[in-house]
Amino acid sequence: MQNHNILWNPKLKPRIVVIMPAYNAEKTVKKTVDDLPKDLISEVILVDDASRDKTVQRAKKMGITVYTHKENKGYGANQKTCYDQALKRKPDIVVMVHPDYQYDAKLVGVLCESIVNGRADVMLGSRIQTRRQVLAGGMPLWKYFANRFLTLVENLAMGLNLSEYHTGFRAYSSKVLRTIPYQKFSNDFIFDQQILISALSFE
């Protein structure tokens, strides 16, 4: 896919780094990477959290940057390594895309548009449209209902109206990532909520 820069002034030329926290993604990582709009992205970084399959080998064959944890450290710890490595590249925007092929990686440009144009510092992509679409995309029924329940509780607690807090497709400005103390957050799945709560206080 080409000509994504119509979403913003071509003179801006933002440096976009995509990160992929991976665990046992051998079967889907290639499809995810293939869908990325390469003309917009400076680098793709995959961090493997001690997968038991051939995720690392498959990723290296695609020519993307790969880092590995020698032992499983947890989802939050994986993201920490991803953001650390991404920020070393001095990006304008860091986009997280889970390599499980549950998100439309072609939409990286759309996700980044509001950040590039200065209207936002954090953007979230959501899988939650209709139940039928979500289940057709591969999400188990139990996970769908658990996701909806947790999202309802979190919206009530935080005073927001998001369709999904646990999305694996999100974009951050480098400003917000350098400000948020994400290294102090959990190494587990609660990391997602912690980083969003911290981002709410960013100015």
PDB file of C-alpha atoms in Angstrom:
ATOM      1  CA  MET A   1       0.000   0.000   0.000  1.00  0.00           C
ATOM      2  CA  GLN A   2       1.429   3.369  -1.048  1.00  0.00           C
ATOM      3  CA  ASN A   3       0.717   7.108  -0.745  1.00  0.00           C
ATOM      4  CA  HIS A   4      -0.128   6.962   2.964  1.00  0.00           C
ATOM      5  CA  ASN A   5       1.374  10.419   3.409  1.00  0.00           C
ATOM      6  CA  ILE A   6      -1.865  11.963   2.141  1.00  0.00           C
ATOM      7  CA  LEU A   7      -2.930  11.669   5.802  1.00  0.00           C
ATOM      8  CA  TRP A   8      -0.553  14.506   6.728  1.00  0.00           C
ATOM      9  CA  ASN A   9       1.734  17.065   5.156  1.00  0.00           C
ATOM     10  CA  PRO A  10       4.444  15.096   3.283  1.00  0.00           C
ATOM     11  CA  LYS A  11       7.024  17.620   4.507  1.00  0.00           C
ATOM     12  CA  LEU A  12       6.579  16.378   8.076  1.00  0.00           C
ATOM     13  CA  LYS A  13       8.085  12.940   7.384  1.00  0.00           C
ATOM     14  CA  PRO A  14       7.586  11.495  10.897  1.00  0.00           C
ATOM     15  CA  ARG A  15       9.944   8.759  12.003  1.00  0.00           C
ATOM     16  CA  ILE A  16       7.685   5.810  12.884  1.00  0.00           C
ATOM     17  CA  VAL A  17       9.040   2.706  14.600  1.00  0.00           C
ATOM     18  CA  VAL A  18       6.829  -0.379  14.905  1.00  0.00           C
ATOM     19  CA  ILE A  19       7.312  -2.719  17.849  1.00  0.00           C
ATOM     20  CA  MET A  20       6.013  -6.269  18.165  1.00  0.00           C
ATOM     21  CA  PRO A  21       5.953  -7.988  21.574  1.00  0.00           C
ATOM     22  CA  ALA A  22       5.918 -11.625  20.517  1.00  0.00           C
ATOM     23  CA  TYR A  23       5.262 -14.979  22.122  1.00  0.00           C
ATOM     24  CA  ASN A  24       4.610 -18.103  20.057  1.00  0.00           C
ATOM     25  CA  ALA A  25       3.669 -16.087  16.970  1.00  0.00           C
ATOM     26  CA  GLU A  26       5.338 -18.316  14.379  1.00  0.00           C
ATOM     27  CA  LYS A  27       2.134 -18.871  12.386  1.00  0.00           C
ATOM     28  CA  THR A  28       1.055 -15.233  12.156  1.00  0.00           C
ATOM     29  CA  VAL A  29       4.112 -12.986  12.367  1.00  0.00           C
ATOM     30  CA  LYS A  30       4.863 -13.045   8.627  1.00  0.00           C
ATOM     31  CA  LYS A  31       1.306 -12.097   7.669  1.00  0.00           C
ATOM     32  CA  THR A  32       1.378  -9.247  10.161  1.00  0.00           C
ATOM     33  CA  VAL A  33       4.713  -7.877   8.934  1.00  0.00           C
ATOM     34  CA  ASP A  34       3.679  -8.255   5.297  1.00  0.00           C
ATOM     35  CA  ASP A  35       0.653  -6.029   5.918  1.00  0.00           C
ATOM     36  CA  LEU A  36       2.652  -3.144   7.395  1.00  0.00           C
ATOM     37  CA  PRO A  37       2.879  -0.015   5.196  1.00  0.00           C
ATOM     38  CA  LYS A  38       6.643  -0.148   4.640  1.00  0.00           C
ATOM     39  CA  ASP A  39       6.703   3.284   2.987  1.00  0.00           C
ATOM     40  CA  LEU A  40       5.719   4.870   6.309  1.00  0.00           C
ATOM     41  CA  ILE A  41       7.842   2.861   8.729  1.00  0.00           C
ATOM     42  CA  SER A  42      11.495   3.454   9.600  1.00  0.00           C
ATOM     43  CA  GLU A  43      12.057   0.144  11.392  1.00  0.00           C
ATOM     44  CA  VAL A  44      10.212  -2.898  12.721  1.00  0.00           C
ATOM     45  CA  ILE A  45      11.427  -4.300  16.054  1.00  0.00           C
ATOM     46  CA  LEU A  46      10.252  -7.662  17.383  1.00  0.00           C
ATOM     47  CA  VAL A  47      11.003  -8.728  20.955  1.00  0.00           C
ATOM     48  CA  ASP A  48      10.480 -12.427  21.597  1.00  0.00           C
ATOM     49  CA  ASP A  49       9.633 -13.475  25.148  1.00  0.00           C
ATOM     50  CA  ALA A  50      11.201 -16.964  25.068  1.00  0.00           C
ATOM     51  CA  SER A  51       8.769 -18.473  22.573  1.00  0.00           C
ATOM     52  CA  ARG A  52       8.564 -22.245  22.340  1.00  0.00           C
ATOM     53  CA  ASP A  53       8.048 -22.216  18.598  1.00  0.00           C
ATOM     54  CA  LYS A  54      10.037 -20.762  15.687  1.00  0.00           C
ATOM     55  CA  THR A  55       8.919 -17.159  16.026  1.00  0.00           C
ATOM     56  CA  VAL A  56      12.500 -15.864  16.174  1.00  0.00           C
ATOM     57  CA  GLN A  57      13.676 -17.816  13.138  1.00  0.00           C
ATOM     58  CA  ARG A  58      10.651 -16.732  11.121  1.00  0.00           C
ATOM     59  CA  ALA A  59      11.104 -13.079  12.088  1.00  0.00           C
ATOM     60  CA  LYS A  60      14.812 -13.032  11.255  1.00  0.00           C
ATOM     61  CA  LYS A  61      14.092 -14.395   7.787  1.00  0.00           C
ATOM     62  CA  MET A  62      11.936 -11.329   7.142  1.00  0.00           C
ATOM     63  CA  GLY A  63      14.822  -8.966   7.813  1.00  0.00           C
ATOM     64  CA  ILE A  64      13.277  -7.140  10.762  1.00  0.00           C
ATOM     65  CA  THR A  65      15.184  -6.310  13.951  1.00  0.00           C
ATOM     66  CA  VAL A  66      14.842  -9.086  16.542  1.00  0.00           C
ATOM     67  CA  TYR A  67      15.643  -9.125  20.260  1.00  0.00           C
ATOM     68  CA  THR A  68      15.085 -12.122  22.509  1.00  0.00           C
ATOM     69  CA  HIS A  69      14.512 -12.754  26.196  1.00  0.00           C
ATOM     70  CA  LYS A  70      16.393 -15.866  27.299  1.00  0.00           C
ATOM     71  CA  GLU A  71      13.562 -16.640  29.702  1.00  0.00           C
ATOM     72  CA  ASN A  72       9.899 -15.684  29.758  1.00  0.00           C
ATOM     73  CA  LYS A  73       9.630 -12.355  31.581  1.00  0.00           C
ATOM     74  CA  GLY A  74       5.979 -11.521  30.992  1.00  0.00           C
ATOM     75  CA  TYR A  75       3.912  -9.360  28.668  1.00  0.00           C
ATOM     76  CA  GLY A  76       4.685  -6.106  30.447  1.00  0.00           C
ATOM     77  CA  ALA A  77       8.409  -6.823  30.528  1.00  0.00           C
ATOM     78  CA  ASN A  78       8.286  -7.554  26.810  1.00  0.00           C
ATOM     79  CA  GLN A  79       6.731  -4.165  26.133  1.00  0.00           C
ATOM     80  CA  LYS A  80       9.366  -2.468  28.283  1.00  0.00           C
ATOM     81  CA  THR A  81      12.125  -3.962  26.136  1.00  0.00           C
ATOM     82  CA  CYS A  82      10.209  -2.959  23.010  1.00  0.00           C
ATOM     83  CA  TYR A  83       9.887   0.671  24.097  1.00  0.00           C
ATOM     84  CA  ASP A  84      13.479   0.859  25.328  1.00  0.00           C
ATOM     85  CA  GLN A  85      14.787  -0.336  21.982  1.00  0.00           C
ATOM     86  CA  ALA A  86      12.393   1.840  19.991  1.00  0.00           C
ATOM     87  CA  LEU A  87      13.337   5.026  21.857  1.00  0.00           C
ATOM     88  CA  LYS A  88      17.008   4.391  21.106  1.00  0.00           C
ATOM     89  CA  ARG A  89      16.072   4.997  17.438  1.00  0.00           C
ATOM     90  CA  LYS A  90      14.864   8.529  18.299  1.00  0.00           C
ATOM     91  CA  PRO A  91      11.419   8.086  16.742  1.00  0.00           C
ATOM     92  CA  ASP A  92       8.602  10.582  16.560  1.00  0.00           C
ATOM     93  CA  ILE A  93       6.009   7.844  17.030  1.00  0.00           C
ATOM     94  CA  VAL A  94       6.139   4.280  18.351  1.00  0.00           C
ATOM     95  CA  VAL A  95       3.418   1.908  17.176  1.00  0.00           C
ATOM     96  CA  MET A  96       2.767  -1.415  18.889  1.00  0.00           C
ATOM     97  CA  VAL A  97       1.304  -4.160  16.708  1.00  0.00           C
ATOM     98  CA  HIS A  98       0.715  -7.600  18.171  1.00  0.00           C
ATOM     99  CA  PRO A  99       1.975 -10.181  15.669  1.00  0.00           C
ATOM    100  CA  ASP A 100      -1.082 -12.413  16.205  1.00  0.00           C
ATOM    101  CA  TYR A 101      -2.861 -11.073  13.100  1.00  0.00           C
ATOM    102  CA  GLN A 102      -5.917  -9.892  15.039  1.00  0.00           C
ATOM    103  CA  TYR A 103      -5.298  -6.284  14.003  1.00  0.00           C
ATOM    104  CA  ASP A 104      -5.192  -4.650  10.581  1.00  0.00           C
ATOM    105  CA  ALA A 105      -1.556  -3.619  10.315  1.00  0.00           C
ATOM    106  CA  LYS A 106      -2.344  -1.772   7.081  1.00  0.00           C
ATOM    107  CA  LEU A 107      -3.920   0.950   9.238  1.00  0.00           C
ATOM    108  CA  VAL A 108      -0.695   2.116  10.906  1.00  0.00           C
ATOM    109  CA  GLY A 109      -0.890   5.403   9.009  1.00  0.00           C
ATOM    110  CA  VAL A 110      -4.489   5.994  10.073  1.00  0.00           C
ATOM    111  CA  LEU A 111      -3.571   5.255  13.694  1.00  0.00           C
ATOM    112  CA  CYS A 112      -0.691   7.745  13.581  1.00  0.00           C
ATOM    113  CA  GLU A 113      -2.512  10.571  11.803  1.00  0.00           C
ATOM    114  CA  SER A 114      -3.766  12.425  14.886  1.00  0.00           C
ATOM    115  CA  ILE A 115      -0.341  12.201  16.548  1.00  0.00           C
ATOM    116  CA  VAL A 116       1.473  13.485  13.464  1.00  0.00           C
ATOM    117  CA  ASN A 117      -0.966  16.392  13.174  1.00  0.00           C
ATOM    118  CA  GLY A 118      -0.593  17.285  16.862  1.00  0.00           C
ATOM    119  CA  ARG A 119      -4.118  16.388  17.979  1.00  0.00           C
ATOM    120  CA  ALA A 120      -3.149  13.482  20.251  1.00  0.00           C
ATOM    121  CA  ASP A 121      -0.228  11.778  21.965  1.00  0.00           C
ATOM    122  CA  VAL A 122      -1.851   8.349  22.312  1.00  0.00           C
ATOM    123  CA  MET A 123      -4.053   6.479  19.846  1.00  0.00           C
ATOM    124  CA  LEU A 124      -5.700   3.089  20.346  1.00  0.00           C
ATOM    125  CA  GLY A 125      -6.893   0.721  17.650  1.00  0.00           C
ATOM    126  CA  SER A 126      -9.772  -1.548  18.612  1.00  0.00           C
ATOM    127  CA  ARG A 127     -10.878  -5.016  17.530  1.00  0.00           C
ATOM    128  CA  ILE A 128     -14.291  -4.484  19.086  1.00  0.00           C
ATOM    129  CA  GLN A 129     -16.825  -3.594  16.391  1.00  0.00           C
ATOM    130  CA  THR A 130     -19.554  -6.214  16.372  1.00  0.00           C
ATOM    131  CA  ARG A 131     -19.469  -9.542  18.157  1.00  0.00           C
ATOM    132  CA  ARG A 132     -19.669 -11.380  14.845  1.00  0.00           C
ATOM    133  CA  GLN A 133     -16.668  -9.534  13.388  1.00  0.00           C
ATOM    134  CA  VAL A 134     -14.579 -10.079  16.501  1.00  0.00           C
ATOM    135  CA  LEU A 135     -15.286 -13.807  16.697  1.00  0.00           C
ATOM    136  CA  ALA A 136     -14.714 -14.194  12.958  1.00  0.00           C
ATOM    137  CA  GLY A 137     -11.311 -12.598  13.501  1.00  0.00           C
ATOM    138  CA  GLY A 138     -10.284 -15.427  15.807  1.00  0.00           C
ATOM    139  CA  MET A 139     -11.062 -14.181  19.323  1.00  0.00           C
ATOM    140  CA  PRO A 140     -12.500 -16.976  21.528  1.00  0.00           C
ATOM    141  CA  LEU A 141     -16.025 -16.344  22.831  1.00  0.00           C
ATOM    142  CA  TRP A 142     -14.929 -16.441  26.490  1.00  0.00           C
ATOM    143  CA  LYS A 143     -12.211 -13.891  25.793  1.00  0.00           C
ATOM    144  CA  TYR A 144     -14.672 -11.600  24.038  1.00  0.00           C
ATOM    145  CA  PHE A 145     -17.037 -11.514  27.027  1.00  0.00           C
ATOM    146  CA  ALA A 146     -14.158 -11.134  29.494  1.00  0.00           C
ATOM    147  CA  ASN A 147     -12.799  -8.245  27.436  1.00  0.00           C
ATOM    148  CA  ARG A 148     -16.180  -6.508  27.315  1.00  0.00           C
ATOM    149  CA  PHE A 149     -16.695  -6.884  31.079  1.00  0.00           C
ATOM    150  CA  LEU A 150     -13.247  -5.560  31.965  1.00  0.00           C
ATOM    151  CA  THR A 151     -13.666  -2.656  29.561  1.00  0.00           C
ATOM    152  CA  LEU A 152     -16.983  -1.705  31.178  1.00  0.00           C
ATOM    153  CA  VAL A 153     -15.426  -1.731  34.647  1.00  0.00           C
ATOM    154  CA  GLU A 154     -12.400   0.263  33.489  1.00  0.00           C
ATOM    155  CA  ASN A 155     -14.541   2.864  31.720  1.00  0.00           C
ATOM    156  CA  LEU A 156     -16.571   3.373  34.885  1.00  0.00           C
ATOM    157  CA  ALA A 157     -13.435   3.659  37.010  1.00  0.00           C
ATOM    158  CA  MET A 158     -11.581   6.022  34.684  1.00  0.00           C
ATOM    159  CA  GLY A 159     -14.471   8.084  33.356  1.00  0.00           C
ATOM    160  CA  LEU A 160     -13.739   7.177  29.753  1.00  0.00           C
ATOM    161  CA  ASN A 161     -15.673   5.561  26.928  1.00  0.00           C
ATOM    162  CA  LEU A 162     -13.150   3.310  25.211  1.00  0.00           C
ATOM    163  CA  SER A 163     -14.189   0.198  23.310  1.00  0.00           C
ATOM    164  CA  GLU A 164     -11.057  -1.714  24.334  1.00  0.00           C
ATOM    165  CA  TYR A 165      -8.292  -1.158  26.901  1.00  0.00           C
ATOM    166  CA  HIS A 166      -6.388  -4.326  26.101  1.00  0.00           C
ATOM    167  CA  THR A 167      -5.694  -3.607  22.460  1.00  0.00           C
ATOM    168  CA  GLY A 168      -2.451  -4.776  20.916  1.00  0.00           C
ATOM    169  CA  PHE A 169      -2.602  -1.997  18.323  1.00  0.00           C
ATOM    170  CA  ARG A 170      -1.681   1.393  19.750  1.00  0.00           C
ATOM    171  CA  ALA A 171       0.518   4.388  18.992  1.00  0.00           C
ATOM    172  CA  TYR A 172       2.405   6.749  21.294  1.00  0.00           C
ATOM    173  CA  SER A 173       4.275   9.955  20.618  1.00  0.00           C
ATOM    174  CA  SER A 174       7.892   9.735  21.711  1.00  0.00           C
ATOM    175  CA  LYS A 175       7.180  12.651  24.066  1.00  0.00           C
ATOM    176  CA  VAL A 176       4.673  10.679  26.087  1.00  0.00           C
ATOM    177  CA  LEU A 177       6.826   7.539  26.191  1.00  0.00           C
ATOM    178  CA  ARG A 178       9.836   9.497  27.440  1.00  0.00           C
ATOM    179  CA  THR A 179       7.666  11.043  30.164  1.00  0.00           C
ATOM    180  CA  ILE A 180       5.766   7.976  31.382  1.00  0.00           C
ATOM    181  CA  PRO A 181       7.745   5.919  33.960  1.00  0.00           C
ATOM    182  CA  TYR A 182       6.817   2.640  32.262  1.00  0.00           C
ATOM    183  CA  GLN A 183       9.834   0.805  33.665  1.00  0.00           C
ATOM    184  CA  LYS A 184       8.169   1.007  37.094  1.00  0.00           C
ATOM    185  CA  PHE A 185       5.020  -0.723  35.867  1.00  0.00           C
ATOM    186  CA  SER A 186       4.056  -4.391  36.123  1.00  0.00           C
ATOM    187  CA  ASN A 187       5.807  -7.053  34.063  1.00  0.00           C
ATOM    188  CA  ASP A 188       2.446  -8.729  33.482  1.00  0.00           C
ATOM    189  CA  PHE A 189      -0.776  -7.892  31.629  1.00  0.00           C
ATOM    190  CA  ILE A 190      -1.764  -5.056  33.966  1.00  0.00           C
ATOM    191  CA  PHE A 191       0.983  -3.052  32.254  1.00  0.00           C
ATOM    192  CA  ASP A 192      -1.542  -2.000  29.581  1.00  0.00           C
ATOM    193  CA  GLN A 193      -3.831  -0.340  32.108  1.00  0.00           C
ATOM    194  CA  GLN A 194      -0.956   1.285  33.978  1.00  0.00           C
ATOM    195  CA  ILE A 195       0.513   2.930  30.909  1.00  0.00           C
ATOM    196  CA  LEU A 196      -2.888   4.280  29.844  1.00  0.00           C
ATOM    197  CA  ILE A 197      -3.641   5.659  33.304  1.00  0.00           C
ATOM    198  CA  SER A 198      -0.240   7.342  33.323  1.00  0.00           C
ATOM    199  CA  ALA A 199      -0.846   8.744  29.833  1.00  0.00           C
ATOM    200  CA  LEU A 200      -4.072  10.394  31.034  1.00  0.00           C
ATOM    201  CA  SER A 201      -2.020  12.706  33.242  1.00  0.00           C
ATOM    202  CA  PHE A 202       0.375  13.652  30.431  1.00  0.00           C
ATOM    203  CA  GLU A 203       0.273  17.260  29.259  1.00  0.00           C
TER     204      GLU A 203
END
